[in-house]
N, CA, C and O of each residue as an XYZ file, in Angstrom:
780
protein
N       9.158    -10.608    -13.358
C       8.570    -10.041    -12.145
C       8.226     -8.580    -12.391
O       9.038     -7.815    -12.912
N       7.009     -8.205    -12.007
C       6.602     -6.803    -12.105
C       6.389     -6.253    -10.697
O       5.683     -6.854     -9.886
N       6.996     -5.123    -10.420
C       6.971     -4.498     -9.096
C       6.105     -3.248     -9.139
O       6.247     -2.420    -10.039
N       5.218     -3.113     -8.176
C       4.493     -1.862     -7.971
C       5.137     -1.160     -6.785
O       5.063     -1.642     -5.655
N       5.766     -0.027     -7.044
C       6.509      0.744     -6.043
C       5.638      1.926     -5.632
O       5.315      2.791     -6.445
N       5.264      1.946     -4.354
C       4.355      2.968     -3.846
C       5.010      3.732     -2.708
O       5.500      3.140     -1.747
N       5.011      5.059     -2.831
C       5.454      5.927     -1.742
C       4.276      6.766     -1.271
O       3.371      7.075     -2.046
N       4.296      7.137      0.021
C       3.193      7.949      0.541
C       3.645      9.032      1.509
O       2.814      9.754      2.060
N       4.950      9.153      1.723
C       5.462     10.136      2.689
C       5.302     11.557      2.160
O       5.386     11.802      0.957
N       5.070     12.484      3.082
C       4.918     13.896      2.725
C       6.231     14.658      2.855
O       6.281     15.849      2.548
N       7.288     13.999      3.300
C       8.531     14.690      3.658
C       9.576     14.755      2.544
O      10.708     15.177      2.783
N       9.212     14.345      1.343
C      10.119     14.488      0.211
C      11.427     13.747      0.387
O      11.445     12.598      0.828
N      12.527     14.409      0.039
C      13.842     13.763      0.076
C      14.280     13.387      1.492
O      15.167     12.550      1.659
N      13.672     13.990      2.505
C      14.014     13.659      3.893
C      13.356     12.363      4.358
O      13.643     11.878      5.452
N      12.488     11.810      3.543
C      11.705     10.641      3.938
C      12.551      9.380      4.066
O      13.274      9.004      3.144
N      12.449      8.741      5.214
C      13.122      7.461      5.433
C      12.409      6.361      4.652
O      13.062      5.514      4.043
N      11.080      6.365      4.664
C      10.358      5.297      3.964
C      10.645      5.331      2.464
O      10.723      4.281      1.826
N      10.805      6.532      1.894
C      11.141      6.634      0.465
C      12.530      6.053      0.185
O      12.734      5.385     -0.829
N      13.471      6.307      1.074
C      14.809      5.731      0.905
C      14.743      4.207      0.983
O      15.394      3.510      0.204
N      13.959      3.699      1.922
C      13.841      2.253      2.087
C      13.164      1.602      0.889
O      13.632      0.572      0.405
N      12.060      2.192      0.399
C      11.395      1.571     -0.757
C      12.325      1.568     -1.965
O      12.360      0.595     -2.718
N      13.078      2.648     -2.154
C      14.006      2.709     -3.289
C      15.059      1.610     -3.188
O      15.408      0.979     -4.186
N      15.562      1.385     -1.970
C      16.579      0.340     -1.792
C      15.985     -1.056     -1.991
O      16.622     -1.927     -2.583
N      14.777     -1.264     -1.500
C      14.129     -2.571     -1.678
C      13.927     -2.856     -3.159
O      14.230     -3.952     -3.631
N      13.417     -1.875     -3.891
C      13.188     -2.057     -5.329
C      14.510     -2.318     -6.047
O      14.582     -3.177     -6.927
N      15.546     -1.586     -5.677
C      16.860     -1.784     -6.303
C      17.369     -3.194     -6.058
O      17.932     -3.813     -6.961
N      17.180     -3.706     -4.858
C      17.617     -5.070     -4.545
C      16.829     -6.102     -5.350
O      17.398     -7.075     -5.844
N      15.522     -5.888     -5.482
C      14.703     -6.810     -6.260
C      15.132     -6.802     -7.729
O      15.191     -7.849     -8.372
N      15.430     -5.609     -8.250
C      15.868     -5.504     -9.642
C      17.250     -6.131     -9.839
O      17.523     -6.730    -10.879
N      18.113     -5.990     -8.841
C      19.446     -6.595     -8.939
C      19.353     -8.114     -8.973
O      20.166     -8.780     -9.614
N      18.356     -8.659     -8.281
C      18.180    -10.113     -8.246
C      17.478    -10.644     -9.487
O      17.572    -11.831     -9.799
N      16.771     -9.763    -10.196
C      16.034    -10.171    -11.403
C      16.169     -9.062    -12.438
O      15.436     -8.074    -12.410
N      17.114     -9.242    -13.348
C      17.408     -8.204    -14.341
C      16.221     -7.902    -15.254
O      16.166     -6.833    -15.862
N      15.280     -8.824    -15.356
C      14.116     -8.596    -16.223
C      12.954     -7.917    -15.495
O      11.907     -7.669    -16.093
N      13.135     -7.617    -14.210
C      12.055     -7.006    -13.422
C      11.675     -5.641    -13.980
O      12.533     -4.854    -14.380
N      10.388     -5.380    -13.999
C       9.869     -4.078    -14.424
C       9.191     -3.414    -13.228
O       8.797     -4.082    -12.273
N       9.062     -2.084    -13.298
C       8.542     -1.324    -12.153
C       7.502     -0.307    -12.614
O       7.699      0.398    -13.604
N       6.406     -0.245    -11.889
C       5.450      0.858    -12.001
C       5.573      1.651    -10.713
O       5.505      1.086     -9.621
N       5.754      2.960    -10.839
C       5.920      3.809     -9.653
C       4.689      4.677     -9.452
O       4.177      5.278    -10.397
N       4.222      4.735     -8.210
C       3.067      5.573     -7.872
C       3.395      6.342     -6.597
O       3.618      5.745     -5.544
N       3.423      7.670     -6.697
C       3.645      8.529     -5.532
C       2.292      9.025     -5.045
O       1.700      9.924     -5.642
N       1.812      8.441     -3.971
C       0.489      8.789     -3.449
C       0.445     10.205     -2.894
O      -0.634     10.775     -2.735
N       1.603     10.775     -2.598
C       1.628     12.140     -2.087
C       1.163     13.150     -3.135
O       0.831     14.285     -2.793
N       1.135     12.755     -4.384
C       0.636     13.643     -5.435
C      -0.886     13.757     -5.387
O      -1.479     14.567     -6.099
N      -1.511     12.939     -4.539
C      -2.952     13.043     -4.336
C      -3.705     11.787     -4.726
O      -3.588     11.300     -5.850
N      -4.474     11.271     -3.791
C      -5.367     10.139     -4.033
C      -6.744     10.576     -3.538
O      -6.903     10.898     -2.361
N      -7.731     10.589     -4.417
C      -9.059     11.033     -3.978
C      -9.611     10.141     -2.864
O      -9.544      8.914     -2.934
N     -10.151     10.786     -1.849
C     -10.838     10.027     -0.802
C     -12.175      9.552     -1.347
O     -12.814     10.242     -2.141
N     -12.590      8.371     -0.914
C     -13.911      7.904     -1.336
C     -14.968      8.725     -0.593
O     -14.786      9.109      0.562
N     -16.065      8.979     -1.286
C     -17.146      9.786     -0.723
C     -18.460      9.334     -1.356
O     -18.505      8.299     -2.021
N     -19.512     10.093     -1.155
C     -20.826      9.705     -1.673
C     -20.816      9.602     -3.188
O     -21.406      8.680     -3.752
N     -20.146     10.546     -3.858
C     -20.078     10.501     -5.323
C     -19.354      9.238     -5.784
O     -19.773      8.586     -6.740
N     -18.261      8.899     -5.093
C     -17.522      7.672     -5.424
C     -18.408      6.452     -5.224
O     -18.434      5.548     -6.060
N     -19.130      6.433     -4.117
C     -20.011      5.309     -3.818
C     -21.026      5.103     -4.938
O     -21.248      3.980     -5.389
N     -21.640      6.204     -5.385
C     -22.651      6.098     -6.443
C     -22.039      5.698     -7.782
O     -22.685      5.019     -8.581
N     -20.807      6.110     -8.032
C     -20.156      5.799     -9.309
C     -19.513      4.417     -9.318
O     -19.741      3.618    -10.227
N     -18.708      4.147     -8.297
C     -17.890      2.933     -8.301
C     -18.607      1.760     -7.639
O     -18.704      0.681     -8.224
N     -19.092      1.960     -6.460
C     -19.699      0.851     -5.721
C     -21.048      0.452     -6.318
O     -21.344     -0.736     -6.436
N     -21.865      1.436     -6.695
C     -23.177      1.102     -7.255
C     -23.110      0.785     -8.747
O     -24.044      0.201     -9.296
N     -22.016      1.164     -9.405
C     -21.755      0.829    -10.813
C     -22.969      1.020    -11.732
O     -23.528      0.046    -12.236
N     -23.370      2.272    -11.947
C     -24.519      2.507    -12.829
C     -24.231      2.045    -14.263
O     -23.088      2.084    -14.718
N     -25.276      1.611    -14.963
C     -25.104      1.144    -16.346
C     -24.634      2.265    -17.261
O     -23.816      2.042    -18.154
N     -25.141      3.449    -17.044
C     -24.776      4.593    -17.883
C     -24.222      5.711    -16.999
O     -24.929      6.668    -16.685
N     -22.946      5.584    -16.598
C     -22.390      6.602    -15.706
C     -22.260      7.965    -16.406
O     -22.046      8.045    -17.615
N     -22.396      9.020    -15.615
C     -22.161     10.364    -16.144
C     -20.664     10.529    -16.400
O     -19.867      9.676    -16.009
N     -20.289     11.612    -17.047
C     -18.872     11.863    -17.312
C     -18.092     11.971    -16.008
O     -16.973     11.468    -15.909
N     -18.671     12.620    -15.017
C     -17.998     12.754    -13.718
C     -17.884     11.401    -13.021
O     -16.856     11.099    -12.415
N     -18.923     10.599    -13.104
C     -18.866      9.263    -12.520
C     -17.821      8.408    -13.228
O     -17.084      7.665    -12.579
N     -17.751      8.508    -14.546
C     -16.778      7.726    -15.299
C     -15.355      8.096    -14.907
O     -14.473      7.238    -14.863
N     -15.136      9.370    -14.624
C     -13.805      9.809    -14.185
C     -13.428      9.132    -12.867
O     -12.295      8.677    -12.708
N     -14.363      9.064    -11.926
C     -14.118      8.415    -10.637
C     -13.874      6.914    -10.821
O     -13.011      6.331    -10.165
N     -14.642      6.301    -11.718
C     -14.473      4.873    -12.005
C     -13.087      4.628    -12.595
O     -12.392      3.693    -12.198
N     -12.693      5.473    -13.544
C     -11.394      5.302    -14.214
C     -10.230      5.420    -13.239
O      -9.258      4.671    -13.335
N     -10.329      6.358    -12.304
C      -9.258      6.545    -11.311
C      -9.125      5.290    -10.451
O      -8.025      4.772    -10.263
N     -10.247      4.810     -9.933
C     -10.230      3.630     -9.079
C      -9.766      2.398     -9.852
O      -8.991      1.590     -9.339
N     -10.244      2.261    -11.089
C      -9.839      1.135    -11.927
C      -8.333      1.143    -12.173
O      -7.697      0.089    -12.171
N      -7.760      2.328    -12.386
C      -6.321      2.431    -12.657
C      -5.507      1.976    -11.454
O      -4.544      1.226    -11.608
N      -5.881      2.419    -10.260
C      -5.185      1.970     -9.049
C      -5.259      0.452     -8.912
O      -4.255     -0.209     -8.647
N      -6.453     -0.084     -9.095
C      -6.651     -1.518     -8.913
C      -5.907     -2.319     -9.980
O      -5.347     -3.373     -9.679
N      -5.895     -1.836    -11.216
C      -5.207     -2.560    -12.282
C      -3.707     -2.634    -12.013
O      -3.070     -3.649    -12.296
N      -3.144     -1.554    -11.464
C      -1.719     -1.578    -11.129
C      -1.406     -2.680    -10.121
O      -0.365     -3.331    -10.211
N      -2.297     -2.885     -9.172
C      -2.100     -3.952     -8.183
C      -2.266     -5.316     -8.846
O      -1.467     -6.223     -8.614
N      -3.294     -5.460     -9.664
C      -3.525     -6.737    -10.348
C      -2.332     -7.122    -11.224
O      -1.990     -8.300    -11.329
N      -1.704     -6.133    -11.847
C      -0.582     -6.388    -12.748
C       0.722     -6.714    -12.020
O       1.662     -7.221    -12.633
N       0.785     -6.429    -10.721
C       2.028     -6.569     -9.960
C       2.194     -7.972     -9.394
O       1.228     -8.634     -9.015
N       3.451     -8.402     -9.350
C       3.809     -9.621     -8.632
C       4.243     -9.284     -7.206
O       3.999    -10.039     -6.266
N       4.895     -8.124     -7.075
C       5.406     -7.657     -5.785
C       4.978     -6.215     -5.589
O       5.110     -5.393     -6.496
N       4.465     -5.908     -4.403
C       4.154     -4.534     -4.023
C       5.189     -4.092     -3.005
O       5.403     -4.768     -1.998
N       5.827     -2.970     -3.259
C       6.756     -2.364     -2.298
C       6.103     -1.063     -1.866
O       5.985     -0.124     -2.653
N       5.677     -1.014     -0.606
C       4.844      0.090     -0.125
C       5.552      0.849      0.989
O       5.925      0.268      2.008
N       5.731      2.134      0.790
C       6.285      2.994      1.825
C       5.186      3.441      2.765
O       4.202      4.051      2.344
N       5.359      3.134      4.045
C       4.343      3.474      5.036
C       4.960      4.173      6.241
O       5.238      3.534      7.255
N       5.176      5.491      6.132
C       5.578      6.225      7.326
C       4.404      6.300      8.297
O       3.243      6.265      7.890
N       4.719      6.401      9.571
C       3.678      6.480     10.589
C       3.486      7.942     10.992
O       4.415      8.602     11.458
N       2.273      8.426     10.802
C       1.903      9.763     11.242
C       0.782      9.613     12.265
O      -0.252      9.011     11.978
N       0.988     10.156     13.444
C      -0.037     10.094     14.488
C      -0.478      8.654     14.762
O      -1.665      8.363     14.909
N       0.509      7.773     14.824
C       0.346      6.375     15.217
C      -0.310      5.475     14.169
O      -0.633      4.325     14.466
N      -0.511      5.976     12.957
C      -1.142      5.144     11.930
C      -0.596      5.482     10.557
O       0.326      6.288     10.430
N      -1.164      4.866      9.526
C      -0.672      5.097      8.178
C      -1.118      6.456      7.650
O      -2.003      7.093      8.221
N      -0.507      6.891      6.570
C      -0.824      8.193      5.989
C      -2.242      8.183      5.422
O      -2.770      7.137      5.045
N      -2.842      9.368      5.371
C      -4.170      9.499      4.766
C      -4.134      9.074      3.305
O      -5.077      8.456      2.811
N      -3.040      9.407      2.611
C      -2.923      9.058      1.200
C      -2.944      7.547      1.001
O      -3.597      7.042      0.089
N      -2.224      6.832      1.861
C      -2.181      5.379      1.749
C      -3.547      4.775      2.083
O      -3.983      3.829      1.427
N      -4.211      5.310      3.084
C      -5.567      4.836      3.426
C      -6.519      5.095      2.264
O      -7.338      4.237      1.934
N      -6.421      6.270      1.639
C      -7.279      6.572      0.484
C      -7.053      5.563     -0.639
O      -8.002      5.093     -1.266
N      -5.772      5.234     -0.887
C      -5.444      4.275     -1.941
C      -6.036      2.901     -1.620
O      -6.608      2.248     -2.493
N      -5.899      2.469     -0.373
C      -6.475      1.189      0.032
C      -7.989      1.193     -0.140
O      -8.569      0.201     -0.581
N      -8.629      2.308      0.208
C     -10.076      2.418      0.016
C     -10.444      2.325     -1.464
O     -11.479      1.759     -1.814
N      -9.598      2.880     -2.332
C      -9.862      2.839     -3.771
C      -9.765      1.423     -4.338
O     -10.498      1.070     -5.261
N      -8.858      0.612     -3.784
C      -8.667     -0.735     -4.354
C      -9.473     -1.818     -3.647
O      -9.590     -2.925     -4.173
N     -10.028     -1.538     -2.481
C     -10.832     -2.534     -1.757
C     -12.252     -2.508     -2.322
O     -13.115     -1.772     -1.842
N     -12.472     -3.316     -3.339
C     -13.740     -3.287     -4.071
C     -14.335     -4.686     -4.182
O     -13.737     -5.602     -4.747
N     -15.537     -4.816     -3.621
C     -16.239     -6.103     -3.663
C     -16.417     -6.546     -5.110
O     -16.831     -5.768     -5.970
N     -16.094     -7.819     -5.359
C     -16.215     -8.359     -6.696
C     -14.984     -8.137     -7.555
O     -14.843     -8.750     -8.613
N     -14.090     -7.262     -7.106
C     -12.879     -6.938     -7.865
C     -11.617     -7.407     -7.125
O     -10.780     -8.112     -7.689
N     -11.499     -7.006     -5.864
C     -10.321     -7.393     -5.090
C     -10.675     -8.329     -3.928
O      -9.790     -8.912     -3.301
N     -11.955     -8.464     -3.653
C     -12.444     -9.444     -2.674
C     -13.886     -9.768     -3.010
O     -14.545     -9.049     -3.761
N     -14.359    -10.851     -2.449
C     -15.768    -11.202     -2.632
C     -16.280    -11.851     -1.364
O     -15.513    -12.385     -0.563
N     -17.587    -11.794     -1.198
C     -18.225    -12.448     -0.069
C     -18.740    -13.812     -0.511
O     -19.398    -13.933     -1.545
N     -18.436    -14.831      0.275
C     -18.895    -16.188     -0.021
C     -19.643    -16.729      1.192
O     -19.696    -16.085      2.239
N     -20.212    -17.902      1.040
C     -20.911    -18.532      2.172
C     -19.946    -18.803      3.318
O     -20.347    -18.845      4.481
N     -18.672    -18.987      2.981
C     -17.659    -19.252      4.006
C     -17.037    -17.964      4.554
O     -16.147    -18.016      5.404
N     -17.500    -16.824      4.073
C     -16.952    -15.542      4.507
C     -16.233    -14.844      3.368
O     -16.259    -15.325      2.235
N     -15.580    -13.700      3.654
C     -14.907    -12.966      2.588
C     -13.696    -13.708      2.050
O     -13.006    -14.416      2.784
N     -13.447    -13.535      0.754
C     -12.298    -14.151      0.100
C     -11.547    -13.087     -0.691
O     -12.134    -12.396     -1.524
N     -10.254    -12.957     -0.431
C      -9.427    -12.023     -1.187
C      -9.174    -12.553     -2.580
O      -8.972    -13.752     -2.769
N      -9.183    -11.659     -3.559
C      -9.019    -12.062     -4.960
C      -7.656    -11.676     -5.536
O      -7.374    -11.968     -6.698
N      -6.817    -11.029     -4.745
C      -5.500    -10.590     -5.234
C      -4.415    -11.555     -4.752
O      -3.389    -11.133     -4.218
N      -4.651    -12.841     -4.946
C      -3.757    -13.870     -4.415
C      -2.483    -13.985     -5.237
O      -2.414    -13.533     -6.379
N      -1.464    -14.611     -4.620
C      -0.225    -14.902     -5.323
C       0.728    -13.734     -5.433
O       1.662    -13.769     -6.233
N       0.509    -12.705     -4.646
C       1.370    -11.524     -4.663
C       2.146    -11.419     -3.357
O       1.740    -11.954     -2.325
N       3.242    -10.733     -3.427
C       4.085    -10.488     -2.264
C       4.061     -8.993     -1.965
O       4.090     -8.177     -2.887
N       4.010     -8.632     -0.701
C       4.077     -7.219     -0.313
C       5.228     -7.019      0.661
O       5.389     -7.773      1.620
N       6.018     -5.995      0.399
C       7.105     -5.607      1.293
C       6.815     -4.176      1.717
O       6.751     -3.268      0.888
N       6.639     -3.988      3.020
C       6.273     -2.686      3.559
C       7.487     -2.023      4.195
O       8.111     -2.589      5.092
N       7.819     -0.825      3.731
C       8.874     -0.021      4.354
C       8.203      0.871      5.396
O       7.580      1.879      5.063
N       8.340      0.486      6.645
C       7.687      1.149      7.782
C       8.705      2.087      8.427
O       9.814      1.668      8.757
N       8.335      3.342      8.604
C       9.226      4.268      9.304
C       8.423      5.070     10.317
O       7.281      5.456     10.066
N       9.050      5.314     11.475
C       8.356      6.036     12.537
C       9.365      6.760     13.415
O      10.397      6.206     13.794
N       9.047      7.995     13.727
C       9.924      8.785     14.593
C       9.897      8.257     16.020
O      10.938      8.153     16.668
N       8.694      7.921     16.513
C       8.603      7.518     17.910
C       7.817      6.256     18.164
O       7.872      5.708     19.266
N       7.089      5.780     17.176
C       6.222      4.621     17.376
C       6.988      3.320     17.170
O       7.434      3.046     16.056
N       7.152      2.513     18.216
C       7.849      1.234     18.046
C       7.035      0.284     17.166
O       5.836      0.107     17.382
N       7.677     -0.315     16.194
C       7.035     -1.258     15.290
C       6.440     -2.422     16.083
O       7.108     -3.020     16.927
N       5.175     -2.733     15.798
C       4.526     -3.871     16.434
C       4.057     -3.632     17.858
O       3.549     -4.550     18.502
N       4.218     -2.416     18.357
C       3.797     -2.121     19.734
C       2.301     -1.789     19.777
O       1.641     -1.698     18.742
N       1.789     -1.612     20.984
C       0.386     -1.222     21.132
C       0.115      0.164     20.544
O      -1.031      0.494     20.239
N       1.150      0.966     20.386
C       0.993      2.303     19.805
C       0.957      2.272     18.273
O       0.539      3.238     17.634
N       1.392      1.172     17.702
C       1.496      1.035     16.249
C       0.159      0.576     15.671
O      -0.185     -0.605     15.740
N      -0.588      1.515     15.104
C      -1.875      1.188     14.492
C      -1.764      1.115     12.973
O      -2.776      1.128     12.272
N      -0.540      1.038     12.466
C      -0.312      0.995     11.023
C      -0.004     -0.413     10.538
O      -0.666     -0.911      9.628
N       0.998     -1.065     11.135
C       1.465     -2.341     10.576
C       0.412     -3.436     10.667
O       0.228     -4.192      9.713
N      -0.280     -3.534     11.790
C      -1.311     -4.565     11.932
C      -2.443     -4.363     10.941
O      -2.945     -5.321     10.352
N      -2.843     -3.107     10.760
C      -3.914     -2.814      9.805
C      -3.479     -3.168      8.386
O      -4.236     -3.777      7.630
N      -2.247     -2.780      8.029
C      -1.763     -3.091      6.685
C      -1.723     -4.600      6.446
O      -2.153     -5.076      5.396
N      -1.213     -5.340      7.405
C      -1.167     -6.802      7.255
C      -2.592     -7.354      7.103
O      -2.837     -8.236      6.279
N      -3.524     -6.828      7.904
C      -4.903     -7.315      7.853
C      -5.569     -6.992      6.517
O      -6.119     -7.883      5.870
N      -5.525     -5.721      6.098
C      -6.265     -5.323      4.894
C      -5.670     -5.967      3.647
O      -6.408     -6.358      2.743
N      -4.341     -6.084      3.588
C      -3.741     -6.763      2.441
C      -4.149     -8.238      2.430
O      -4.442     -8.796      1.373
N      -4.167     -8.865      3.605
C      -4.613    -10.251      3.705
C      -6.071    -10.403      3.310
O      -6.447    -11.373      2.651
N      -6.883     -9.450      3.712
C      -8.306     -9.458      3.347
C      -8.461     -9.447      1.829
O      -9.386    -10.051      1.285
N      -7.539     -8.750      1.150
C      -7.586     -8.666     -0.313
C      -6.891     -9.848     -0.982
O      -6.862     -9.932     -2.210
N      -6.328    -10.770     -0.182
C      -5.713    -11.967     -0.725
C      -4.196    -11.947     -0.728
O      -3.568    -12.928     -1.129
N      -3.587    -10.837     -0.284
C      -2.126    -10.723     -0.256
C      -1.652    -11.082      1.152
O      -1.630    -10.241      2.052
N      -1.279    -12.336      1.318
C      -0.921    -12.832      2.650
C       0.588    -12.926      2.876
O       1.034    -13.106      4.009
N       1.370    -12.807      1.812
C       2.833    -12.823      1.916
C       3.278    -11.378      2.140
O       3.598    -10.666      1.189
N       3.295    -10.951      3.405
C       3.582     -9.562      3.764
C       4.797     -9.512      4.684
O       4.816    -10.159      5.730
N       5.803     -8.747      4.294
C       7.022     -8.583      5.085
C       7.213     -7.101      5.392
O       6.770     -6.238      4.635
N       7.872     -6.820      6.499
C       8.131     -5.437      6.896
C       9.621     -5.176      7.015
O      10.375     -5.997      7.537
N      10.026     -4.025      6.524
C      11.357     -3.479      6.783
C      11.090     -2.237      7.626
O      10.638     -1.212      7.115
N      11.373     -2.337      8.919
C      10.960     -1.284      9.850
C      12.139     -0.474     10.380
O      13.080     -1.014     10.961
N      12.059      0.823     10.164
C      12.980      1.782     10.775
C      12.140      2.573     11.774
O      11.473      3.541     11.406
N      12.177      2.160     13.026
C      11.300      2.781     14.024
C      12.107      3.484     15.117
O      13.325      3.333     15.206
N      11.411      4.243     15.933
C      12.001      5.005     17.049
C      13.175      5.878     16.576
O      14.181      6.022     17.270
N      13.019      6.447     15.392
C      14.102      7.226     14.785
C      14.422      8.495     15.577
O      15.567      8.950     15.579
N      13.428      9.067     16.244
C      13.665     10.280     17.026
C      14.483      9.997     18.280
O      15.146     10.891     18.805
N      14.438      8.766     18.759
C      15.178      8.392     19.964
C      16.623      8.006     19.628
O      17.569      8.444     20.283
N      16.766      7.175     18.589
C      18.099      6.719     18.186
C      18.037      6.365     16.702
O      17.747      5.229     16.328
N      18.313      7.359     15.875
C      18.182      7.187     14.419
C      19.092      6.071     13.899
O      18.674      5.254     13.078
N      20.328      6.043     14.378
C      21.260      5.030     13.887
C      20.762      3.618     14.188
O      20.850      2.730     13.341
N      20.245      3.417     15.387
C      19.738      2.093     15.754
C      18.508      1.730     14.924
O      18.359      0.587     14.494
N      17.631      2.706     14.703
C      16.438      2.453     13.896
C      16.792      2.077     12.471
O      16.200      1.160     11.902
N      17.753      2.780     11.893
C      18.174      2.474     10.523
C      18.892      1.127     10.471
O      18.777      0.394      9.488
N      19.632      0.805     11.528
C      20.320     -0.491     11.575
C      19.305     -1.632     11.601
O      19.504     -2.657     10.950
N      18.213     -1.455     12.356
C      17.168     -2.483     12.393
C      16.565     -2.679     10.996
O      16.289     -3.804     10.580
N      16.367     -1.574     10.289
C      15.809     -1.659      8.935
C      16.766     -2.393      8.002
O      16.337     -3.213      7.190
N      18.047     -2.105      8.115
C      19.028     -2.777      7.262
C      19.092     -4.274      7.553
O      19.244     -5.082      6.637
N      18.976     -4.639      8.817
C      18.955     -6.056      9.175
C      17.749     -6.752      8.548
O      17.858     -7.861      8.024
N      16.602     -6.084      8.611
C      15.377     -6.656      8.008
C      15.533     -6.757      6.499
O      15.080     -7.722      5.883
N      16.176     -5.759      5.907
C      16.390     -5.759      4.457
C      17.246     -6.961      4.042
O      16.996     -7.582      3.008
N      18.252     -7.280      4.853
C      19.126     -8.408      4.541
C      18.380     -9.730      4.626
O      18.723    -10.684      3.928
N      17.351     -9.793      5.489
C      16.608    -11.040      5.657
C      15.605    -11.281      4.529
O      15.151    -12.405      4.319
N      15.266    -10.214      3.809
C      14.285    -10.363      2.732
C      14.932    -11.080      1.566
O      15.891    -10.588      0.972
N      14.410    -12.221      1.253
C      14.949    -12.987      0.119
C      14.447    -12.348     -1.168
O      13.246    -12.131     -1.329
N      15.347    -12.051     -2.070
C      14.981    -11.369     -3.314
C      14.325    -12.284     -4.305
O      13.961    -11.851     -5.399
């Protein structure tokens, strides 16, 4: 089993989602001693897609410039890490009722027609099938799954669009109201996740 461990919180060691992803990965490794891990900290910076990216990556010129090739290589590296993974463990703290900009940028980098999904006569088809995703969701005030939560539903949808339909959440929510209760809910969810 190969695990892709992704963090996106800006809060460093204080991050709840980082603690949760670390524990999830540790549990997966404990259940499978041969498991390997690739770690990606999105807080170190993920380029947002823009016009230059569109011309380099989406339009895929036959003879890209050096700058275009750099953009292609970055996007290819993100996507290859996902393709190589059996399990994705993704830290998704909620900022302003949705996912982090870094995580959205990463999703934009890997959502590529012909690479991670394709359009067919029957509609879009995800190409990243057979993978499992475990999302460590943390929020100070946003209740998981509520009308205020614009992160978890989007993550489930976009991962499914890319073919990853086995999506589970470990949610530590409403931490500002009752941190102990929020962490207890996350631990209960962690226990339910079969390794």
